[in-house]
C-alpha cells in the first residue's frame, strides 16, 4: 500500500486530540511516545488481532514497561465479566494512575479498553489503535466507551476521550470482506446525516472502496473522521445533535440484541437500520422515494442487508427499541431523514405507523 498520511483534529479545547490516518503507522514509536506521560503501558487486544499486530506495537513501545492482555474475540464477549479481566492485568502488574492503555483492535476492543481506562483508579489515559474500517471511521473517535448488557446494547459505559487515534490503513488488508462492508455502513451514515457530497462520492466510488483502493480508503476514512469530529466537537456528551450519529442505530441495536450479539455484525444491523429509517421517513412523507431508492441501492452495492432479519417479528423489534439511550421520558426518539444529507432526531411520529412499517417487511 502506498504511504498516505493525514491528520484530523478533534477539537475539544484542552482535551483536543489528533487522528493519524495512514499506511504503516502502527510501528512508529514517535506517534505513541509524544502522547504517553508515565512509564507503564498496557496493550489491550484480542485473540484474532494480537497474533497479527501485537508484537509490532509492543516493539514500538519497548521504551516503556509494556504488558499486554488478550481478550476473547467477538461482540458476545463485550461483557462486564470479560471487561473485568483488564483490571486483573492492571492490578497484577501494579500499574499506577500514570499508566496508559493502548486499545489494539476493532470497536469491541476499543469500547472495552476505553471503558476500562475511564474506570481504573477513576480514569487513566488511553490511545486508540483501531484495526477495522468501522473502528477507524467511527468507534475510535469521540470517546464513547462501554459494554453490552443482555437486555440492551452498549447500556453500560462512559464518555472518555483518547489521547490520540492511530489508524493504520494497512491493517485493513487482513480484514475479511464481510467486516470491510460492515465498516462501509457507518461511512454511508455520514453522507446521509449531513454530507450529501460525500454520499454522491460514495455512489461513484463504492467499487474502489470495496476493492480496498488505498486512495479511496484513505479519503473515505479522513472524510468520515472529519464529519464525526465536527459533530463531537459541537456536542461531546450528546445533549443534542450528536444523536444524529445514531442514524439506523435504534433499529440496528434492536436487531443485534434480538438476534443475539454477534449473529449480525454491528455494521450490518446499522445498514438494515438505515434502510428502515429511510422507509419510515418516506412513510411519514418527509423524504421522497427517489432518495430512498438511492440509499437502498448504495447499501445493496456495499454487500450489506437492506431489510431486518425475517426471524425478528415487528412486535419484538418495537419492544427492543424501547430500550434505547435516545428514549426520553418514556418516548422513543428516532433519527429520520428529510432527504440525503438532511437528518433529524424526532419523537414526532405515530407508533402505529412505525409498527405498520416494520410489519411491511
Ligand atoms: P469487532 O471489534 O468485533 O471486529 C470485527 C472482527 O474483526 C473481530 O473478529 C476482530 O477480531 C477482527 N479484526 C479486527 N481487526 C482486524 C484486522 N485488522 N484483521 C483481521 N481481523 C480483524 O467489530 P467492529 O465492527 O470493529 O466494531 C463493532 C463494535 O463497535 C460494536 O460493539 C459497536 O457497538 C461498537 N461501536 C462503538 C462506537 C463508539 O462510538 N464507541 C461506534 C460504532 C460502533
Ligand atoms: N457512534 C455514535 C457516536 O459516537 O455518537
Coordinates of C-alpha atoms and ligand atoms in Angstrom, one line a residue:
X1 CA 0.0 0.0 0.0
X2 CA 1.4 3.4 -0.8
X3 CA 2.1 5.7 2.1
X4 CA -0.6 8.4 2.6
X5 CA -0.7 10.1 6.0
X6 CA -3.4 12.5 7.0
X7 CA -4.2 14.0 10.4
X8 CA -7.7 15.1 11.6
X9 CA -8.1 17.1 14.8
X10 CA -10.9 16.5 17.3
X11 CA -11.4 20.0 18.8
X12 CA -12.3 19.7 22.4
X13 CA -10.3 22.5 24.0
X14 CA -7.5 21.3 26.2
X15 CA -8.7 17.7 25.6
X16 CA -8.3 18.0 21.8
X17 CA -6.5 15.1 20.1
X18 CA -5.3 14.1 16.6
X19 CA -6.5 11.2 14.5
X20 CA -3.5 10.0 12.4
X21 CA -4.5 8.1 9.3
X22 CA -2.0 6.3 7.0
X23 CA -0.3 3.1 6.0
X24 CA 2.3 1.6 8.3
X25 CA 1.7 3.9 11.3
X26 CA 1.4 1.0 13.8
X27 CA 5.2 0.7 14.1
X28 CA 6.0 4.4 14.6
X29 CA 7.2 4.8 18.2
X30 CA 7.1 8.6 17.9
X31 CA 3.3 8.5 17.4
X32 CA 3.0 6.8 20.8
X33 CA 5.7 8.4 22.8
X34 CA 4.7 12.0 22.1
X35 CA 1.4 11.3 23.9
X36 CA 2.4 9.0 26.8
X37 CA 3.4 10.6 30.1
X38 CA 4.2 7.7 32.5
X39 CA 6.4 4.6 32.1
X40 CA 3.7 1.9 32.1
X41 CA 1.6 0.8 29.1
X42 CA -1.0 -2.0 28.9
X43 CA -1.9 -3.0 25.4
X44 CA -5.5 -4.5 25.2
X45 CA -6.1 -6.6 22.2
X46 CA -8.0 -9.8 21.3
X47 CA -7.1 -13.3 20.2
X48 CA -7.5 -12.5 16.4
X49 CA -5.7 -9.2 16.3
X50 CA -2.9 -10.0 18.8
X51 CA -1.2 -12.6 16.6
X52 CA -1.3 -10.2 13.7
X53 CA -0.1 -6.9 15.2
X54 CA 0.7 -7.1 18.9
X55 CA 4.4 -7.7 18.5
X56 CA 4.8 -4.7 16.2
X57 CA 3.0 -2.5 18.7
X58 CA 5.0 -3.8 21.8
X59 CA 8.2 -3.3 19.8
X60 CA 7.3 0.3 19.1
X61 CA 6.6 0.7 22.9
X62 CA 9.8 -1.1 24.0
X63 CA 11.0 2.0 25.8
X64 CA 8.1 1.5 28.4
X65 CA 7.2 -1.2 30.8
X66 CA 4.8 -2.7 28.3
X67 CA 2.4 -5.5 29.2
X68 CA -0.5 -7.0 27.2
X69 CA -3.9 -8.5 27.9
X70 CA -5.6 -10.6 25.1
X71 CA -9.4 -10.8 25.3
X72 CA -11.6 -13.4 23.6
X73 CA -12.9 -12.2 20.2
X74 CA -16.3 -11.1 19.4
X75 CA -19.4 -9.0 20.3
X76 CA -20.7 -11.7 22.6
X77 CA -17.6 -11.1 24.8
X78 CA -18.3 -7.4 25.2
X79 CA -19.5 -8.0 28.7
X80 CA -18.8 -6.8 32.2
X81 CA -17.2 -10.2 33.1
X82 CA -14.6 -10.1 30.3
X83 CA -14.0 -6.4 30.9
X84 CA -13.1 -7.3 34.5
X85 CA -10.0 -9.1 33.0
X86 CA -8.4 -5.8 32.0
X87 CA -8.4 -4.7 35.7
X88 CA -6.9 -8.1 36.7
X89 CA -4.0 -7.4 34.4
X90 CA -3.6 -3.7 35.5
X91 CA -3.5 -4.7 39.2
X92 CA -1.4 -7.8 38.7
X93 CA 1.3 -5.6 37.1
X94 CA 0.8 -3.0 39.8
X95 CA 0.0 -0.3 37.3
X96 CA -0.4 3.2 38.7
X97 CA -2.7 6.1 37.8
X98 CA 0.1 7.3 35.4
X99 CA -0.2 4.3 33.2
X100 CA -1.7 4.3 29.7
X101 CA -3.9 1.8 27.9
X102 CA -3.4 1.1 24.2
X103 CA -6.6 -0.4 22.6
X104 CA -5.4 -2.5 19.6
X105 CA -8.4 -3.9 17.7
X106 CA -11.8 -3.3 16.3
X107 CA -14.7 -1.5 18.0
X108 CA -15.3 -4.2 20.6
X109 CA -11.7 -4.0 22.0
X110 CA -11.7 -0.1 21.7
X111 CA -15.0 0.2 23.6
X112 CA -14.0 -2.2 26.3
X113 CA -10.4 -0.9 26.7
X114 CA -11.7 2.7 26.7
X115 CA -14.2 1.9 29.4
X116 CA -11.5 0.3 31.5
X117 CA -9.4 3.4 31.1
X118 CA -12.4 5.5 32.1
X119 CA -12.8 3.5 35.3
X120 CA -9.3 2.3 36.5
X121 CA -8.4 4.4 39.5
X122 CA -11.2 6.8 38.4
X123 CA -9.6 7.4 35.0
X124 CA -6.3 6.9 33.2
X125 CA -5.0 7.8 29.7
X126 CA -5.6 5.7 26.6
X127 CA -4.7 5.6 23.0
X128 CA -6.9 4.1 20.3
X129 CA -5.3 1.9 17.6
X130 CA -8.3 0.8 15.5
X131 CA -7.8 -2.1 13.1
X132 CA -11.2 -2.4 11.4
X133 CA -12.7 0.0 9.0
X134 CA -15.7 0.5 11.4
X135 CA -13.3 1.4 14.2
X136 CA -11.2 3.7 12.1
X137 CA -14.2 5.7 10.9
X138 CA -16.4 5.7 14.0
X139 CA -15.8 3.9 17.2
X140 CA -12.3 5.0 18.0
X141 CA -13.3 8.7 17.7
X142 CA -15.4 10.6 20.1
X143 CA -14.9 9.0 23.4
X144 CA -17.9 6.7 23.7
X145 CA -16.8 3.6 25.6
X146 CA -18.7 0.7 27.2
X147 CA -20.0 -2.8 27.2
X148 CA -23.3 -4.6 26.4
X149 CA -25.9 -5.8 28.9
X150 CA -28.0 -8.9 27.9
X151 CA -31.1 -6.6 27.8
X152 CA -29.5 -3.8 25.8
X153 CA -26.6 -2.9 23.6
X154 CA -23.9 -0.5 25.0
X155 CA -26.0 0.2 28.0
X156 CA -23.1 0.4 30.5
X157 CA -20.3 2.8 29.8
X158 CA -18.8 6.3 30.0
X159 CA -17.5 9.1 27.9
X160 CA -13.7 9.1 27.9
X161 CA -11.7 10.7 25.2
X162 CA -8.4 9.1 24.0
X163 CA -5.1 10.9 23.8
X164 CA -4.9 10.2 20.1
X165 CA -6.1 7.8 17.5
X166 CA -3.6 5.9 15.3
X167 CA -5.4 4.5 12.3
X168 CA -3.1 2.3 10.2
X169 CA -4.9 1.7 7.0
X170 CA -2.6 -1.2 6.2
X171 CA -4.2 -3.3 8.9
X172 CA -7.4 -3.4 6.8
X173 CA -5.6 -5.7 4.4
X174 CA -6.1 -8.6 6.8
X175 CA -9.8 -7.8 7.4
X176 CA -12.3 -10.1 5.7
X177 CA -14.7 -8.7 3.1
X178 CA -17.8 -9.0 5.3
X179 CA -16.1 -6.9 8.1
X180 CA -15.0 -4.3 5.5
X181 CA -18.6 -4.0 4.3
X182 CA -19.8 -3.6 7.8
X183 CA -17.5 -0.6 8.2
X184 CA -18.9 0.9 5.0
X185 CA -22.3 1.1 6.7
X186 CA -21.0 3.7 9.1
X187 CA -19.3 5.6 6.2
X188 CA -22.6 5.8 4.4
X189 CA -24.2 7.1 7.6
X190 CA -22.0 10.3 7.5
X191 CA -23.1 11.1 3.9
X192 CA -26.8 10.7 5.0
X193 CA -26.5 12.8 8.2
X194 CA -25.2 16.0 6.7
X195 CA -22.7 15.4 3.9
X196 CA -24.6 14.8 0.6
X197 CA -21.5 15.4 -1.5
X198 CA -19.8 12.5 0.3
X199 CA -22.8 10.4 -0.3
X200 CA -22.6 11.1 -4.0
X201 CA -18.8 10.4 -3.9
X202 CA -19.6 7.0 -2.4
X203 CA -22.1 6.2 -5.1
X204 CA -19.4 6.8 -7.7
X205 CA -16.5 5.1 -5.8
X206 CA -18.1 2.2 -3.8
X207 CA -16.4 -0.4 -6.0
X208 CA -13.0 1.1 -5.5
X209 CA -13.6 1.2 -1.7
X210 CA -14.7 -2.4 -1.6
X211 CA -11.6 -3.3 -3.7
X212 CA -9.5 -1.6 -0.9
X213 CA -8.1 1.0 -3.3
X214 CA -5.6 2.9 -0.9
X215 CA -6.6 6.4 -2.0
X216 CA -10.3 5.7 -1.9
X217 CA -9.9 4.1 1.6
X218 CA -7.8 7.0 2.9
X219 CA -10.2 9.6 1.5
X220 CA -13.3 7.8 3.0
X221 CA -11.6 7.4 6.4
X222 CA -10.5 11.0 6.5
X223 CA -13.8 12.4 5.4
X224 CA -15.7 10.2 7.9
X225 CA -13.4 11.3 10.7
X226 CA -13.8 15.0 9.8
X227 CA -17.6 14.6 9.8
X228 CA -17.6 12.8 13.1
X229 CA -15.1 15.2 14.7
X230 CA -17.3 18.2 13.8
X231 CA -20.3 16.6 15.4
X232 CA -18.4 15.5 18.5
X233 CA -16.7 18.9 18.9
X234 CA -20.1 20.6 18.9
X235 CA -21.8 18.2 21.3
X236 CA -19.4 15.9 23.1
X237 CA -21.8 14.5 25.6
X238 CA -24.8 14.0 23.2
X239 CA -27.2 16.6 24.7
X240 CA -28.3 17.5 21.2
X241 CA -27.1 16.9 17.6
X242 CA -24.6 14.1 18.4
X243 CA -27.6 11.8 18.5
X244 CA -27.7 12.2 14.7
X245 CA -24.7 9.8 14.6
X246 CA -27.1 7.2 15.7
X247 CA -28.9 7.1 12.3
X248 CA -30.0 3.5 11.8
X249 CA -28.8 2.5 15.3
X250 CA -32.1 2.3 17.1
X251 CA -33.3 -0.2 14.6
X252 CA -29.9 -1.7 14.4
X253 CA -29.4 -2.2 18.1
X254 CA -32.8 -4.0 18.3
X255 CA -31.6 -6.4 15.5
X256 CA -28.3 -7.1 17.3
X257 CA -29.9 -7.7 20.6
X258 CA -32.8 -9.6 19.2
X259 CA -30.7 -11.9 17.0
X260 CA -28.1 -12.5 19.8
X261 CA -24.9 -10.5 19.9
X262 CA -22.5 -11.4 17.1
X263 CA -25.1 -13.0 14.9
X264 CA -25.5 -9.9 12.8
X265 CA -22.4 -7.7 12.7
X266 CA -22.9 -4.2 14.1
X267 CA -22.4 -2.6 10.7
X268 CA -24.8 -5.0 9.1
X269 CA -27.5 -4.2 11.6
X270 CA -26.8 -0.4 11.1
X271 CA -27.1 -0.9 7.3
X272 CA -30.5 -2.5 7.6
X273 CA -31.5 0.1 10.3
X274 CA -30.5 3.0 7.9
X275 CA -32.8 1.4 5.2
X276 CA -35.6 1.1 7.8
X277 CA -35.2 4.7 8.9
X278 CA -35.3 5.7 5.2
X279 CA -38.5 3.6 4.6
X280 CA -40.2 5.1 7.7
X281 CA -39.2 8.7 6.6
X282 CA -40.9 8.1 3.2
X283 CA -44.0 6.7 5.0
X284 CA -44.1 9.9 7.1
X285 CA -44.0 11.9 4.0
X286 CA -40.6 13.5 4.9
X287 CA -38.5 12.1 2.2
X288 CA -39.1 11.2 -1.5
X289 CA -38.9 7.6 -2.7
X290 CA -36.2 8.5 -5.2
X291 CA -33.8 9.3 -2.3
X292 CA -34.9 6.1 -0.6
X293 CA -34.0 4.2 -3.8
X294 CA -30.5 5.8 -3.9
X295 CA -29.9 4.7 -0.2
X296 CA -31.1 1.1 -0.7
X297 CA -29.0 0.8 -3.9
X298 CA -25.8 2.1 -2.2
X299 CA -26.4 -0.2 0.8
X300 CA -27.0 -3.2 -1.5
X301 CA -24.0 -2.4 -3.7
X302 CA -21.9 -2.4 -0.4
X303 CA -22.9 -6.0 0.1
X304 CA -25.0 -5.1 3.1
X305 CA -28.5 -6.1 4.2
X306 CA -31.3 -3.7 3.3
X307 CA -34.0 -5.3 5.5
X308 CA -34.3 -6.6 9.0
X309 CA -34.0 -10.4 9.5
X310 CA -37.1 -12.3 8.8
X311 CA -36.7 -14.2 12.1
X312 CA -37.4 -11.0 14.1
X313 CA -41.1 -10.1 14.4
X314 CA -42.2 -6.4 14.2
X315 CA -43.5 -6.6 17.8
X316 CA -40.2 -7.8 19.1
X317 CA -38.3 -5.0 17.3
X318 CA -40.7 -2.5 18.9
X319 CA -40.1 -4.0 22.3
X320 CA -36.3 -3.9 21.9
X321 CA -36.3 -0.3 20.5
X322 CA -37.9 0.8 23.8
X323 CA -34.6 0.0 25.4
X324 CA -32.6 2.8 23.7
X325 CA -30.5 5.6 25.0
X326 CA -32.5 8.1 23.0
X327 CA -35.7 7.2 24.8
X328 CA -36.6 10.4 26.8
X329 CA -39.3 10.5 29.4
X330 CA -40.6 7.1 28.0
X331 CA -40.9 8.5 24.5
X332 CA -39.0 6.8 21.7
X333 CA -36.9 9.2 19.5
X334 CA -35.6 8.2 16.1
X335 CA -33.1 9.7 13.7
X336 CA -35.1 10.2 10.5
X337 CA -34.3 11.7 7.1
X338 CA -35.8 14.6 5.2
X339 CA -33.5 13.9 2.3
X340 CA -29.9 12.7 1.6
X341 CA -27.7 14.8 3.9
X342 CA -30.7 16.1 6.0
X343 CA -31.3 14.2 9.2
X344 CA -33.4 15.0 12.3
X345 CA -33.8 13.5 15.8
X346 CA -37.5 13.4 16.4
X347 CA -40.3 11.9 18.5
X348 CA -43.0 13.3 16.1
X349 CA -44.2 10.1 14.6
X350 CA -47.1 7.7 15.2
X351 CA -46.1 4.4 16.9
X352 CA -48.9 2.6 14.9
X353 CA -47.4 3.8 11.6
X354 CA -44.0 2.6 12.8
X355 CA -45.4 -0.8 13.7
X356 CA -47.1 -1.0 10.2
X357 CA -43.8 -0.1 8.5
X358 CA -42.0 -2.9 10.4
X359 CA -44.8 -5.3 9.6
X360 CA -44.4 -4.5 5.9
X361 CA -41.0 -6.2 5.8
Ligands
LIG1 P1 -15.0 -6.1 16.2 O1 -14.3 -5.3 17.1 O2 -15.8 -7.3 16.7 O3 -14.1 -6.5 15.0 C1 -14.6 -7.3 13.9 C2 -13.8 -8.6 13.7 O4 -12.6 -8.3 13.0 C3 -13.4 -9.3 15.0 O5 -13.4 -10.6 14.9 C4 -11.9 -8.8 15.2 O6 -11.2 -9.6 16.0 C5 -11.5 -8.8 13.8 N1 -10.4 -7.9 13.4 C6 -10.1 -6.7 13.9 N2 -9.1 -6.1 13.2 C7 -8.7 -7.0 12.3 C8 -7.7 -7.0 11.3 N3 -7.0 -5.9 11.1 N4 -7.5 -8.1 10.6 C9 -8.3 -9.1 10.8 N5 -9.3 -9.2 11.7 C10 -9.5 -8.1 12.4 O7 -16.2 -5.2 15.4 P2 -16.1 -3.7 14.8 O8 -17.0 -3.7 13.7 O9 -14.8 -3.2 14.7 O10 -16.8 -2.8 16.0 C11 -18.1 -3.1 16.4 C12 -18.3 -2.6 17.8 O11 -18.1 -1.2 17.8 C13 -19.7 -2.8 18.3 O12 -19.6 -3.3 19.6 C14 -20.3 -1.4 18.4 O13 -21.2 -1.2 19.4 C15 -19.1 -0.5 18.6 N6 -19.2 0.8 18.2 C16 -18.8 1.8 19.0 C17 -18.9 3.1 18.6 C18 -18.5 4.2 19.6 O14 -18.7 5.4 19.3 N7 -17.8 3.9 20.7 C19 -19.3 3.5 17.4 C20 -19.7 2.4 16.5 C21 -19.6 1.1 16.9
LIG2 N1 -21.4 6.1 17.1 C1 -22.2 7.2 17.7 C2 -21.4 8.2 18.5 O1 -20.2 8.2 18.6 O2 -22.0 9.1 19.0

